[in-house]
Amino acid sequence: MLRLTLARDHLLCGYGTNLDPSADLKFSGESTAGARPSIFFGPKRDALHLITKRLHAALVVRPKTLQDMQPRLHVLAFPGGDPEVTRIWQEQAEGLGQQIRPKVMVSEWQQASSLLEHDADIYQQEFKSTGDLSLTLRIQACVSGDALRESWQLSGLNPQHYEAYLIYWLESEIGAGHQMQSTLFYEPACALASYRGPVCFSLQAFQGDKTLPTAFAECGTWQHQARTARRFADVLRSIWTRDELVGMSYAGVQKSASSWLPLEPNSLAALGRTDGIIAWHAPLDGTFELRFRLTKNLDQLLEPMAPLEGTLRSVRESDQKWLRGLKQAPSFVPAPQQKQYQRTLLTLKQMQDPTGGIIAAPEFHYDLTHCGGYAYCWGRDAGFISYAMDICGMYEESAHFYRYMQKCQSADGSFLHRHDMDGNLGSSWGLLQPDETASVVFGLWQHVKLAENKALAEELKTMVEKAADWMTRSRHPLDPELPIPGFDLWEEREGVHYYSVAALAAGLKAAIDLYSYMKWTVPAAWETRAKELITLCNSERFVKKDRFARTLLRRVSPYQRSAIENQGESLRMHRSAAGRPIYSLEQDYVVDISQVAAVYPYEVLDLKKHRAAYNDLLDAVMQRLWRAEAGGLGRYEADHYRDGNAWILTTIWLALAAAYKHDDESGPKEKQWQAAKTAWQWTLQHVPAEGQLPEQVDPKTGRPSWVMPLTWSHAMFALAIQQLPKEVYS
C-alpha cells in the first residue's frame, strides 16, 4: 500500500510498497514505514497513465582503506520498494559475501523521522544506518515542473576514508503497459530514461547544476531474460575490486555471476518490457539532488531546471498562500486538527488532475488485480469531494471539476460508473448507479450557491437539463413509482436503494433550486417527480417505526432464489427485454451507514415526522456496525470486503449525521451527541503520522489498511472540520 503521495502539475508520485494486497493485510501500515518513491503516474493521474512499475534503491559504502576481517562493502538497502527485487538483491549480496573475504555486509536503513508538511507539499525523511556504520541521511522532496526532486544529505562518515555509490533500479510501464517502449542510458543528459510516444520518464542525479558522476548504467530486455535486476551482484563485485592505485580490474562484460564490470555507462537501448540499473558516485559531504522527471521527449532532459533550494522555497510559499485564500477552520478546532485540515486540503488538490477530474485514490497495486483500479473519477465520490471543496472555499477547483464532468455525460443524460481523466467511460463492474447522476447535479448546485457562480450555471445548463430529464423519466420496469434500479453505492447489489432514492430526490431538488436561482423556467415534470421521490423517501415502503429498508426489489440470482423462498421471504418476478426471468427480494432491512444520507447530506427525510425512527437508525448503526476490537464503523452488517474493516469515511459520516441539527426540529439527543463524539474522536486517533487518510483501518492493529490516501476520506474530514459543532469536541 502507499504511505503518502506528492503531486503537482502532470506528475503524481506515491511512496510505498508493491506488496500483493491480498498478502499485505498483516503488514498494513507497517511495511510502508520509511518507503521510498515506488509508483509514478503522468501526464494524467488515472490508471491508464502509470509510468513506472517498480523502483528499488540501495546505498553501497566502500572503505578506502581495507582492514583484515572487516567488511569490504556495506550495502544499505532502503525499506519498501518491490519485494521481488528486495529478495533478488538480498540473495545476490549475501551470496557475494559468502564467496569473498572480507564479506559484504548487508543491512537496512532505519527510518528516524517522516514528515509530510501540513501546509506545503514537501516531504522530509531522515534515515539512520544499521550495522557497523554511523551514517545519517536527510531527504527533502517536492514535485515541481513535472519532476519529483529530492535533496539528499549524507553525514557521519569521513569522505577521506569512505566512498559511496547510490544504485537505483527501474522497471517502466508507460501507459500501464510494457510493450513497445525503450529504456536507455541517455548520455547527453546522464539520465536513465524510458520513453514511449509522448511520455519520457527519467532518473538523474545532480550536485548543484552539474550531474553526478555516473559509475555504471545499463538497461535490459525481459523478453530475452537480460534483466538488470540480476545485475546487482556484478555491480557490487566491480565496486569492491576497484583499485585506486592501478585502476579498475575486470575480466569482461558478460552477464554472469563471476564477471567484473568496467564502472562506466553502457548506453545501449533496450526495447519491449525493459528495465535499467544506474549507479552514481554519491558524495558523503554536502548535498546532492535526485530527480525523477517527466518530459515529452529526450531533448527536454537537456533543459535546465531552477535550483532545488529555490524550488522548495517556492513550493512552500505558493502552497501557504493558496491555503490562506481558503476558508479557515473554526477557531474552536484544536491546533492539531487545524494542521490536519490544511494537509487534507492539499491532498484534495493533489488528487485533482489538470483536466479537472478527481481520482478516488492513487493506484497502489501495479498489476491492478485486487482493487479494480482506484485511479478513476466516480461521480458519487467526486460529488462529496467537490461539495467539501466548495464548503472550504476551493471554488476554482470545484468549477474545474464540473467542466470536466460535462465531458463524461452519456447521451441519455446519465453519468455512468467511472471515467478516466479524458472523460472516457472506465472499465466497469456496476455500470449504472443512479446516485452518480444525482450526485453531480446536487454538487453543482452547492457550488453555484456557495461560490455564487452564475457563469458556470449558464455554461453547464444543458448538462443539468439532460441529467434532470434522465432522473425524471427513469423508472423501474416492475413498479413505475420507483426509480430505475441499479447498483448501490458500494457497487455490490442491484435494486432500488434508499441511498439512491434519497440522492435522486436531492438531485432533482437541486436542479429545481438551480433553475429557480437563475430565474429559468422549471419543467413541471421535474417538480412532480421530485415530490414523488421525497414522498417515497418518507413512506412506509422505506421507513418503519423501528427500522429503515436499505433496498427494495433487490435482485437475486437464480441459485439464491430457492434459499430465500425457503426462509419465507417473498420474491417478485419480471422478464428482461430478452425474456429471461428476473427475481427480486421485496425488501432488505440490513443496517447500512448510507441510509443516513437521507438526512446528511441530502436533507430529504422529514425529521419532524421521523426523528424517532432516525434516532433508532443511528443507534442501530452504532450498535451493529461499530467494530469491537479497534473501533471505527463498518459499512453495513456482514460486510465481507477486506474482512469488514472499519472505514474512515463511514465513521466521519456517522459523526456528521448524528450531530446534524436543522433549524426546524429539536436536534440530536444525548445518545446521538455521544455517538458523534465517539466517532469523531476515533477518527482523530487514527490519522496516520504523515496526515494522509486511508480508506480502511485494520480492526486488530488499528493501522491504515488497503488504500491510502482515499480522497473521499479527506472530503469527509474537511466537511467535519467545517460542519461539526463545538459540542462534539467537548
XYZ file of C-alpha atoms in Angstrom:
730
model
C 0.000 0.000 0.000
C 1.046 3.601 -0.382
C 2.094 5.586 2.626
C 1.717 9.042 1.128
C 1.707 10.938 -2.145
C 3.190 14.045 -3.686
C 1.625 15.564 -6.794
C 1.769 18.723 -8.847
C 1.289 19.670 -12.456
C 1.176 16.447 -14.523
C 3.020 14.144 -12.113
C 1.780 12.080 -9.178
C 4.229 10.120 -7.048
C 3.410 7.514 -4.407
C 5.678 6.360 -1.587
C 5.015 2.782 -0.516
C 5.416 -0.872 -1.409
C 4.340 -3.180 -4.181
C 3.285 -5.949 -1.830
C 0.454 -8.064 -3.133
C -2.527 -6.523 -1.286
C -4.044 -9.953 -0.603
C -0.911 -10.789 1.416
C -0.414 -7.301 2.808
C -3.107 -7.191 5.475
C -0.793 -8.298 8.276
C 1.721 -5.632 7.212
C -0.811 -2.823 6.923
C 0.665 0.483 7.992
C 3.938 -1.180 8.933
C 5.557 -2.390 5.734
C 5.429 1.084 4.225
C 7.372 2.820 7.017
C 10.347 4.568 5.503
C 9.240 3.772 1.987
C 10.876 5.414 -0.968
C 9.086 6.515 -4.171
C 7.588 3.420 -5.743
C 4.980 4.470 -8.278
C 4.516 7.383 -10.675
C 1.598 8.485 -12.830
C 1.730 11.005 -15.637
C 0.894 13.016 -17.595
C -2.509 12.200 -16.074
C -3.385 10.703 -12.705
C -5.643 7.867 -13.855
C -4.923 4.143 -14.040
C -4.158 4.325 -17.760
C -1.161 6.606 -17.199
C 1.067 4.502 -14.981
C 4.680 5.195 -15.950
C 6.682 3.066 -13.514
C 6.079 -0.463 -12.388
C 8.925 -0.902 -9.886
C 11.686 1.165 -8.322
C 14.341 -0.018 -5.904
C 17.419 1.588 -4.352
C 20.451 0.885 -2.181
C 23.467 2.833 -0.993
C 26.801 0.981 -1.181
C 29.644 2.235 1.025
C 33.232 1.098 0.410
C 36.092 1.715 2.865
C 39.058 3.208 1.037
C 41.460 1.550 3.450
C 40.782 -2.145 3.776
C 41.333 -3.958 7.039
C 41.615 -7.685 7.595
C 38.379 -9.389 8.591
C 36.378 -6.181 8.128
C 33.613 -5.727 5.533
C 34.839 -4.591 2.165
C 31.373 -3.320 1.204
C 28.427 -2.107 3.236
C 25.142 -2.480 1.355
C 22.391 -0.329 2.873
C 19.037 -1.260 1.348
C 16.113 1.143 1.575
C 12.898 -0.159 3.130
C 9.872 -0.531 0.906
C 10.348 -0.895 -2.789
C 9.415 -4.079 -4.566
C 9.567 -7.361 -2.601
C 10.788 -9.393 -5.568
C 13.717 -7.074 -6.215
C 14.429 -6.855 -2.473
C 14.756 -10.639 -2.380
C 16.929 -10.789 -5.524
C 19.316 -8.104 -4.267
C 19.465 -9.608 -0.784
C 20.310 -13.046 -2.153
C 22.936 -11.673 -4.533
C 24.622 -9.561 -1.864
C 24.613 -12.355 0.694
C 25.892 -14.840 -1.893
C 28.697 -12.486 -2.800
C 29.538 -12.049 0.857
C 29.993 -15.796 1.221
C 32.282 -16.048 -1.811
C 34.798 -13.358 -0.961
C 36.712 -12.248 2.076
C 36.292 -9.733 3.566
C 32.495 -10.054 3.413
C 29.830 -7.819 2.028
C 27.790 -6.529 4.968
C 24.071 -6.200 4.152
C 21.804 -4.088 6.362
C 18.800 -1.763 6.054
C 18.243 1.868 6.683
C 16.103 2.599 9.724
C 13.704 5.498 9.320
C 14.238 8.030 12.095
C 11.574 10.554 11.066
C 8.903 11.059 8.429
C 7.142 14.384 7.953
C 4.749 15.445 5.231
C 4.416 19.151 5.943
C 0.894 20.154 6.885
C 0.934 23.438 4.969
C 3.065 22.541 1.928
C 3.521 19.528 -0.342
C 7.033 18.889 0.911
C 8.124 15.562 2.364
C 11.030 15.213 4.786
C 12.660 11.911 5.742
C 15.582 11.007 7.938
C 17.277 7.620 7.951
C 19.896 6.105 10.223
C 22.122 3.280 9.049
C 22.110 -0.030 10.897
C 25.085 -2.325 11.211
C 28.675 -1.130 11.651
C 28.352 2.293 10.043
C 27.199 5.500 11.657
C 25.533 7.220 8.727
C 22.631 9.672 8.613
C 20.617 10.533 5.516
C 18.253 13.503 5.334
C 15.903 13.939 2.364
C 13.580 16.790 1.368
C 11.265 16.193 -1.589
C 8.684 18.052 -3.631
C 7.053 17.814 -7.040
C 7.523 20.808 -9.295
C 7.796 21.310 -13.019
C 6.724 17.718 -13.712
C 9.604 16.362 -11.648
C 9.947 14.763 -8.222
C 13.010 16.497 -6.850
C 14.770 15.206 -3.751
C 17.582 16.844 -1.802
C 19.884 14.210 -0.243
C 22.366 14.929 2.531
C 24.639 12.180 3.863
C 26.634 12.726 7.060
C 28.556 10.720 9.619
C 31.389 9.280 7.501
C 34.679 10.884 6.577
C 34.942 11.056 2.747
C 38.689 10.623 3.083
C 38.117 7.133 4.428
C 34.993 6.025 2.556
C 33.342 6.336 -0.835
C 29.676 5.722 -1.649
C 27.590 4.638 -4.621
C 23.849 5.134 -4.954
C 22.275 2.355 -7.031
C 18.775 2.649 -8.474
C 16.858 0.046 -10.439
C 13.808 0.901 -12.548
C 11.208 -1.076 -14.455
C 8.990 1.183 -16.533
C 5.411 0.590 -17.639
C 4.495 3.613 -19.684
C 0.764 3.963 -20.229
C 0.027 0.957 -17.971
C 1.747 -1.344 -20.486
C 5.286 -2.506 -21.018
C 5.421 -3.242 -24.746
C 6.937 -1.077 -27.498
C 8.910 1.157 -25.173
C 12.623 1.753 -24.782
C 14.886 2.195 -21.785
C 18.393 3.553 -22.227
C 21.160 5.494 -20.588
C 20.888 8.833 -22.369
C 24.457 10.087 -22.181
C 23.914 13.777 -23.133
C 21.744 14.201 -20.008
C 23.408 11.461 -17.897
C 19.921 10.019 -17.385
C 18.439 6.551 -17.168
C 15.338 7.118 -19.280
C 12.306 5.176 -20.501
C 10.113 6.516 -23.264
C 7.146 5.671 -25.452
C 5.128 8.104 -27.550
C 4.837 11.500 -25.844
C 5.977 10.198 -22.429
C 9.591 10.097 -21.275
C 10.430 9.277 -17.640
C 13.978 9.557 -16.336
C 16.266 9.366 -13.301
C 19.076 11.888 -12.920
C 21.405 12.957 -10.119
C 22.962 16.404 -9.672
C 25.274 18.283 -7.363
C 24.432 21.897 -7.899
C 23.940 22.358 -11.639
C 26.343 19.541 -12.537
C 25.333 15.929 -12.975
C 26.787 13.466 -10.512
C 29.462 11.213 -11.999
C 27.801 8.070 -13.310
C 29.620 4.953 -12.174
C 27.579 2.464 -14.154
C 24.369 2.282 -16.166
C 22.767 -0.449 -18.206
C 19.349 -1.466 -19.476
C 17.819 -4.847 -20.167
C 15.015 -6.573 -22.040
C 12.896 -9.050 -20.111
C 11.839 -10.869 -23.292
C 15.447 -12.056 -23.643
C 15.871 -12.630 -19.881
C 18.504 -9.865 -19.855
C 17.056 -8.413 -16.663
C 19.196 -5.818 -14.947
C 17.655 -6.609 -11.548
C 20.034 -9.563 -11.571
C 22.999 -7.328 -12.431
C 23.297 -6.106 -8.833
C 25.931 -8.649 -7.793
C 28.087 -7.762 -10.803
C 27.954 -4.080 -9.881
C 28.849 -4.869 -6.258
C 31.767 -7.085 -7.321
C 33.052 -4.345 -9.585
C 32.900 -1.795 -6.774
C 34.819 -3.935 -4.291
C 37.537 -4.805 -6.839
C 38.171 -1.162 -7.627
C 41.825 -0.287 -7.018
C 42.512 3.444 -6.836
C 46.243 2.955 -7.472
C 46.228 0.745 -10.547
C 42.775 1.478 -11.884
C 39.801 -0.797 -12.466
C 40.453 -4.546 -12.704
C 37.857 -6.565 -14.539
C 37.568 -9.787 -16.518
C 34.863 -8.867 -19.015
C 31.375 -7.505 -19.526
C 29.441 -10.746 -19.896
C 26.403 -11.068 -17.634
C 27.492 -13.885 -15.366
C 27.864 -14.283 -11.657
C 31.642 -14.359 -11.943
C 32.215 -11.310 -14.118
C 33.576 -7.864 -13.309
C 32.291 -4.723 -14.980
C 34.025 -1.556 -16.047
C 32.432 1.156 -13.965
C 31.310 3.173 -16.932
C 27.885 3.644 -18.573
C 26.582 1.235 -21.146
C 24.355 3.309 -23.418
C 22.726 0.569 -25.477
C 18.925 0.845 -25.573
C 16.502 -1.953 -24.722
C 13.126 -2.480 -26.384
C 9.864 -4.006 -25.132
C 9.465 -4.868 -21.463
C 12.535 -3.112 -20.164
C 14.363 -2.264 -17.001
C 17.518 -0.374 -16.168
C 20.094 -0.005 -13.422
C 22.226 3.022 -12.674
C 24.904 3.783 -10.077
C 26.264 7.206 -9.171
C 29.258 8.241 -7.115
C 27.400 9.710 -4.116
C 29.141 12.455 -2.118
C 29.483 11.798 1.601
C 29.642 15.526 2.352
C 27.368 18.278 1.124
C 24.053 17.724 -0.637
C 23.040 16.334 -3.981
C 19.774 16.045 -5.869
C 17.943 13.014 -7.175
C 15.469 13.916 -9.915
C 12.621 11.801 -11.327
C 11.488 13.747 -14.358
C 8.518 13.529 -16.721
C 9.113 15.076 -20.147
C 7.673 14.692 -23.632
C 10.942 13.591 -25.207
C 14.643 13.063 -24.590
C 15.568 16.555 -25.788
C 13.736 18.175 -22.881
C 16.040 16.361 -20.443
C 18.741 18.814 -21.522
C 16.670 21.801 -20.421
C 17.880 23.193 -17.085
C 15.707 23.431 -14.005
C 15.803 26.053 -11.274
C 17.986 25.264 -8.242
C 16.282 22.850 -5.862
C 16.634 25.073 -2.815
C 14.676 27.822 -4.550
C 12.110 25.309 -5.821
C 11.449 24.014 -2.299
C 11.005 27.573 -1.102
C 8.672 28.392 -3.994
C 6.519 25.311 -3.374
C 6.232 26.147 0.308
C 5.339 29.780 -0.303
C 2.788 29.066 -3.044
C 1.054 26.330 -1.014
C 0.865 28.502 2.069
C -0.512 31.410 0.042
C -3.116 29.107 -1.523
C -4.194 27.832 1.900
C -4.559 31.379 3.242
C -7.052 32.107 0.459
C -9.385 29.305 1.565
C -11.899 29.078 4.387
C -10.072 28.557 7.654
C -11.055 26.023 10.293
C -13.346 27.376 13.050
C -11.464 28.923 15.962
C -12.650 26.252 18.420
C -10.932 23.485 16.436
C -7.747 22.446 18.283
C -4.395 23.234 16.652
C -3.541 19.614 15.676
C -6.822 19.302 13.781
C -6.303 22.694 12.149
C -2.993 21.397 10.783
C -4.619 18.176 9.626
C -7.313 20.256 7.907
C -4.602 22.058 5.907
C -2.985 18.751 4.947
C -6.419 17.476 3.874
C -6.992 20.474 1.596
C -3.596 19.959 -0.017
C -4.405 16.288 -0.556
C -7.721 17.156 -2.214
C -5.750 19.390 -4.560
C -3.224 16.609 -5.235
C -5.959 14.216 -6.320
C -7.335 16.586 -8.973
C -5.880 16.071 -12.427
C -5.027 19.066 -14.637
C -8.070 18.077 -16.748
C -10.315 18.729 -13.727
C -11.112 15.103 -12.965
C -10.740 13.932 -9.376
C -9.469 10.408 -8.792
C -10.873 8.292 -5.977
C -7.331 7.367 -4.938
C -3.930 6.740 -6.475
C -3.309 3.217 -7.712
C -1.406 1.114 -5.223
C -1.176 -2.347 -6.782
C 0.638 -2.189 -10.091
C -0.991 -5.213 -11.668
C -4.482 -3.874 -10.801
C -5.677 -7.386 -9.963
C -7.037 -6.790 -6.453
C -8.705 -3.399 -6.441
C -10.325 -2.944 -9.825
C -8.454 0.323 -10.165
C -8.994 3.337 -7.910
C -7.437 5.971 -10.164
C -10.652 6.909 -11.941
C -13.279 9.563 -11.286
C -16.573 8.411 -9.730
C -19.418 10.919 -9.872
C -20.531 9.857 -6.394
C -17.151 10.193 -4.658
C -16.439 13.411 -6.511
C -19.886 14.754 -5.576
C -18.859 14.582 -1.912
C -15.341 15.774 -2.721
C -16.430 18.818 -4.727
C -19.007 19.620 -2.021
C -16.160 19.631 0.507
C -14.110 21.804 -1.846
C -16.901 24.368 -2.014
C -17.555 24.294 1.729
C -13.839 25.013 2.232
C -13.583 27.720 -0.429
C -11.860 25.718 -3.186
C -14.175 27.291 -5.749
C -11.791 27.268 -8.708
C -11.017 23.581 -8.237
C -14.698 22.679 -7.924
C -15.664 24.628 -11.054
C -12.839 22.926 -12.958
C -14.233 19.557 -11.897
C -17.751 20.278 -13.186
C -16.420 21.405 -16.547
C -14.624 18.070 -16.723
C -17.850 16.204 -15.841
C -19.554 17.702 -18.873
C -17.250 15.509 -20.979
C -18.329 12.410 -19.032
C -22.089 12.697 -19.536
C -23.764 9.964 -21.555
C -26.053 10.798 -24.469
C -29.157 9.948 -22.397
C -28.135 12.433 -19.675
C -26.858 9.946 -17.093
C -23.398 9.689 -15.580
C -22.245 6.101 -15.610
C -19.903 4.240 -13.267
C -16.483 5.934 -13.589
C -14.328 7.805 -16.074
C -10.682 8.346 -16.898
C -9.144 11.797 -16.849
C -10.033 12.392 -20.501
C -13.707 11.782 -19.720
C -13.857 8.320 -21.295
C -16.011 5.668 -19.650
C -13.827 3.465 -17.479
C -13.894 -0.299 -17.177
C -16.878 -1.285 -15.074
C -18.495 -3.941 -12.919
C -21.524 -1.810 -11.980
C -22.254 0.381 -14.981
C -25.487 2.038 -13.847
C -25.550 3.590 -10.374
C -28.387 6.138 -10.334
C -26.970 8.094 -7.420
C -23.938 9.077 -9.524
C -26.045 11.264 -11.821
C -27.827 12.762 -8.845
C -24.546 13.451 -7.038
C -23.221 15.527 -9.919
C -26.308 17.760 -10.087
C -26.539 18.026 -6.292
C -22.876 19.019 -6.067
C -23.066 21.525 -8.906
C -25.933 23.336 -7.191
C -23.889 23.534 -3.960
C -21.058 25.084 -5.962
C -23.218 27.652 -7.764
C -24.894 28.603 -4.496
C -21.757 28.820 -2.333
C -19.471 30.359 -4.956
C -22.254 32.500 -6.458
C -21.022 31.240 -9.800
C -23.863 32.035 -12.172
C -21.494 31.996 -15.124
C -20.803 28.292 -14.592
C -24.528 27.595 -14.288
C -25.052 29.230 -17.667
C -22.168 27.246 -19.141
C -23.458 23.892 -17.844
C -27.213 24.454 -18.223
C -27.542 21.768 -20.913
C -25.708 19.245 -18.736
C -28.096 19.886 -15.841
C -31.158 19.730 -18.089
C -30.162 16.391 -19.599
C -29.365 14.905 -16.195
C -32.607 16.107 -14.596
C -34.649 14.818 -17.529
C -32.981 11.417 -17.127
C -33.713 11.341 -13.374
C -37.329 12.294 -14.066
C -38.128 9.689 -16.688
C -36.070 6.712 -15.462
C -38.482 4.256 -13.804
C -38.467 0.695 -12.547
C -39.965 -1.692 -15.137
C -41.848 -3.600 -12.428
C -43.021 -0.667 -10.312
C -43.079 2.758 -12.031
C -43.417 4.538 -8.688
C -39.823 3.543 -8.049
C -36.809 4.955 -9.880
C -34.699 2.896 -12.229
C -32.823 0.075 -10.452
C -29.053 -0.019 -10.380
C -26.080 -0.865 -8.213
C -25.783 0.569 -4.713
C -23.059 2.991 -3.701
C -20.852 0.090 -2.550
C -21.282 -1.437 -6.033
C -22.260 -4.866 -4.742
C -26.009 -5.359 -5.265
C -28.725 -4.337 -7.706
C -32.081 -2.902 -6.759
C -33.761 0.316 -5.649
C -31.658 1.520 -2.746
C -32.683 4.007 -0.103
C -29.437 5.887 -0.653
C -30.096 6.107 -4.398
C -33.672 7.310 -3.935
C -32.528 9.976 -1.457
C -29.794 11.068 -3.871
C -32.217 11.245 -6.802
C -34.707 13.260 -4.767
C -31.952 15.658 -3.686
C -30.536 15.799 -7.209
C -33.842 16.771 -8.768
C -34.488 19.264 -5.990
C -31.037 20.731 -6.681
C -31.846 21.094 -10.382
C -35.089 22.879 -9.473
C -33.323 25.164 -6.991
C -30.620 25.946 -9.544
C -33.175 26.847 -12.202
C -35.107 28.985 -9.717
C -31.895 30.742 -8.634
C -31.099 31.502 -12.270
C -34.714 32.557 -12.945
C -35.146 29.877 -15.595
C -38.447 28.116 -16.155
C -38.587 24.903 -14.136
C -40.138 21.970 -16.042
C -43.304 20.817 -14.284
C -42.241 17.173 -14.699
C -39.166 17.789 -12.548
C -41.240 19.244 -9.714
C -43.763 16.410 -9.862
C -41.102 13.717 -9.824
C -39.090 15.407 -7.064
C -42.182 15.451 -4.838
C -42.824 11.782 -5.625
C -39.280 10.792 -4.705
C -39.286 12.807 -1.480
C -42.620 11.225 -0.568
C -41.138 7.799 -1.334
C -38.176 8.527 0.961
C -40.624 9.234 3.799
C -43.111 6.457 3.022
C -43.606 3.161 4.832
C -42.029 1.378 1.918
C -38.708 2.580 3.333
C -39.384 3.968 6.820
C -40.919 1.799 9.521
C -41.307 2.766 13.146
C -38.260 0.797 14.214
C -36.200 0.341 11.062
C -35.350 1.542 7.575
C -35.342 -0.577 4.448
C -31.980 -0.497 2.710
C -33.213 -1.827 -0.659
C -36.495 -2.510 -2.436
C -36.724 -5.144 -5.157
C -33.180 -6.309 -4.630
C -32.187 -8.557 -7.496
C -31.285 -12.120 -6.528
C -29.550 -14.757 -8.601
C -31.358 -17.964 -9.598
C -29.323 -20.033 -7.166
C -30.261 -17.654 -4.305
C -33.936 -17.838 -5.170
C -34.773 -21.172 -3.552
C -32.811 -20.405 -0.384
C -34.616 -17.092 0.070
C -38.036 -18.597 -0.603
C -37.300 -21.408 1.861
C -36.791 -18.749 4.518
C -40.311 -17.479 3.886
C -39.339 -14.329 2.002
C -41.434 -13.298 -0.982
C -39.904 -12.638 -4.389
C -41.265 -10.743 -7.351
C -40.538 -11.648 -10.933
C -40.424 -9.743 -14.173
C -38.830 -10.515 -17.502
C -35.918 -8.802 -19.135
C -36.094 -7.424 -22.665
C -34.695 -10.763 -23.817
C -37.438 -12.658 -21.990
C -35.330 -14.007 -19.117
C -36.919 -14.068 -15.645
C -35.510 -11.626 -13.094
C -36.287 -12.275 -9.417
C -36.283 -9.543 -6.786
C -36.495 -9.551 -2.999
C -39.284 -7.253 -1.825
C -37.357 -5.536 0.984
C -33.892 -5.711 2.510
C -33.598 -4.391 6.095
C -29.829 -4.648 6.533
C -28.423 -1.726 8.536
C -26.149 0.377 6.312
C -24.428 3.686 7.071
C -25.581 5.011 3.689
C -29.160 5.133 4.985
C -28.301 8.276 6.974
C -27.767 10.101 3.661
C -31.483 10.921 3.626
C -30.591 13.399 6.381
C -26.912 14.110 5.707
C -26.155 15.410 3.164
C -29.391 15.165 1.163
C -31.942 16.506 3.699
C -34.955 14.720 2.223
C -36.155 12.877 5.338
C -38.840 14.770 7.277
C -37.338 14.825 10.768
C -40.434 16.393 12.305
C -42.230 13.201 11.375
C -39.427 10.667 11.575
C -36.977 11.936 14.237
C -37.643 8.914 16.477
C -37.091 6.471 13.613
C -33.943 8.323 12.587
C -32.574 8.206 16.133
C -33.273 4.463 16.171
C -31.359 4.140 12.895
C -28.367 5.992 14.359
C -28.481 3.741 17.423
C -28.608 0.638 15.210
C -25.681 1.890 13.127
C -23.622 2.413 16.280
C -24.613 -0.903 17.855
C -24.262 -3.128 14.804
C -21.529 -1.516 12.734
C -19.066 -0.348 15.400
C -16.027 -2.637 15.395
C -15.447 -4.270 18.761
C -11.660 -4.634 18.598
C -10.122 -1.417 17.323
C -13.316 0.625 16.949
C -14.477 2.546 13.918
C -17.501 1.965 11.763
C -18.028 -0.620 9.057
C -20.195 -0.039 6.021
C -23.088 -2.417 6.691
C -23.968 -5.573 8.557
C -21.968 -8.642 7.485
C -19.678 -6.605 5.234
C -17.279 -9.048 3.577
C -14.979 -6.660 1.690
C -11.441 -6.799 3.145
C -12.910 -8.765 6.072
C -15.201 -5.935 7.112
C -12.634 -3.366 8.228
C -13.673 -0.049 9.727
C -13.703 2.823 7.228
C -12.631 6.397 7.909
C -15.342 7.931 5.733
C -18.175 5.903 7.286
C -17.049 6.816 10.793
C -16.965 10.521 9.956
C -20.307 10.142 8.185
C -21.821 8.855 11.423
C -20.417 11.840 13.317
C -21.891 14.295 10.812
C -25.248 12.508 10.659
C -25.569 12.096 14.426
C -24.704 15.753 15.117
C -26.999 17.025 12.368
C -29.382 19.706 13.604
C -31.850 21.510 11.380
C -33.446 24.818 12.331
C -36.991 23.455 12.319
C -36.561 20.385 14.550
C -35.384 19.515 18.038
C -31.951 18.222 17.130
C -29.916 15.299 18.425
C -30.490 13.747 21.826
C -27.725 12.927 24.293
C -27.235 9.456 22.847
C -26.703 10.844 19.357
C -24.307 13.513 20.630
C -22.290 10.778 22.304
C -22.202 8.753 19.081
C -20.930 11.800 17.178
C -18.223 12.448 19.774
C -17.130 8.813 19.848
C -16.926 8.596 16.062
C -15.002 11.853 15.705
C -12.527 11.089 18.483
C -11.847 7.666 16.975
C -11.153 9.335 13.624
C -8.694 11.783 15.143
C -6.893 8.950 16.920
C -6.412 7.080 13.637
C -4.915 9.826 11.491
C -1.565 8.454 10.224
C 1.604 10.309 11.157
C 2.029 11.904 7.708
C -1.599 13.066 7.685
C -2.996 11.345 4.584
C -6.094 9.321 5.392
C -6.695 5.706 4.351
C -9.876 4.070 3.189
C -9.853 1.499 5.977
C -8.319 0.699 9.361
C -7.205 -2.769 10.367
C -9.520 -3.914 13.226
C -6.767 -5.814 15.044
C -3.895 -3.342 14.824
C -5.613 -0.004 14.294
C -3.204 0.713 11.440
C -4.108 2.068 7.996
C -5.249 -0.596 5.567
C -5.823 -1.034 1.840
C -5.956 2.329 0.001
C -4.161 5.484 1.115
C -4.851 8.303 0.593
C -8.564 7.936 -0.203
C -9.908 11.238 -1.497
C -13.423 10.629 -0.130
C -11.955 10.147 3.379
C -10.309 13.554 3.110
C -13.509 15.128 1.810
C -15.427 13.857 4.827
C -12.703 15.120 7.164
C -12.865 18.583 5.611
C -16.653 18.626 5.890
C -16.434 17.535 9.523
C -13.997 20.333 10.392
C -16.350 22.907 8.891
C -19.693 21.413 9.903
C -19.311 19.600 13.225
C -20.430 21.867 16.070
C -18.236 22.831 19.008
C -20.070 20.402 21.291
C -18.512 17.403 19.508
C -15.045 18.465 20.736
C -16.093 18.754 24.378
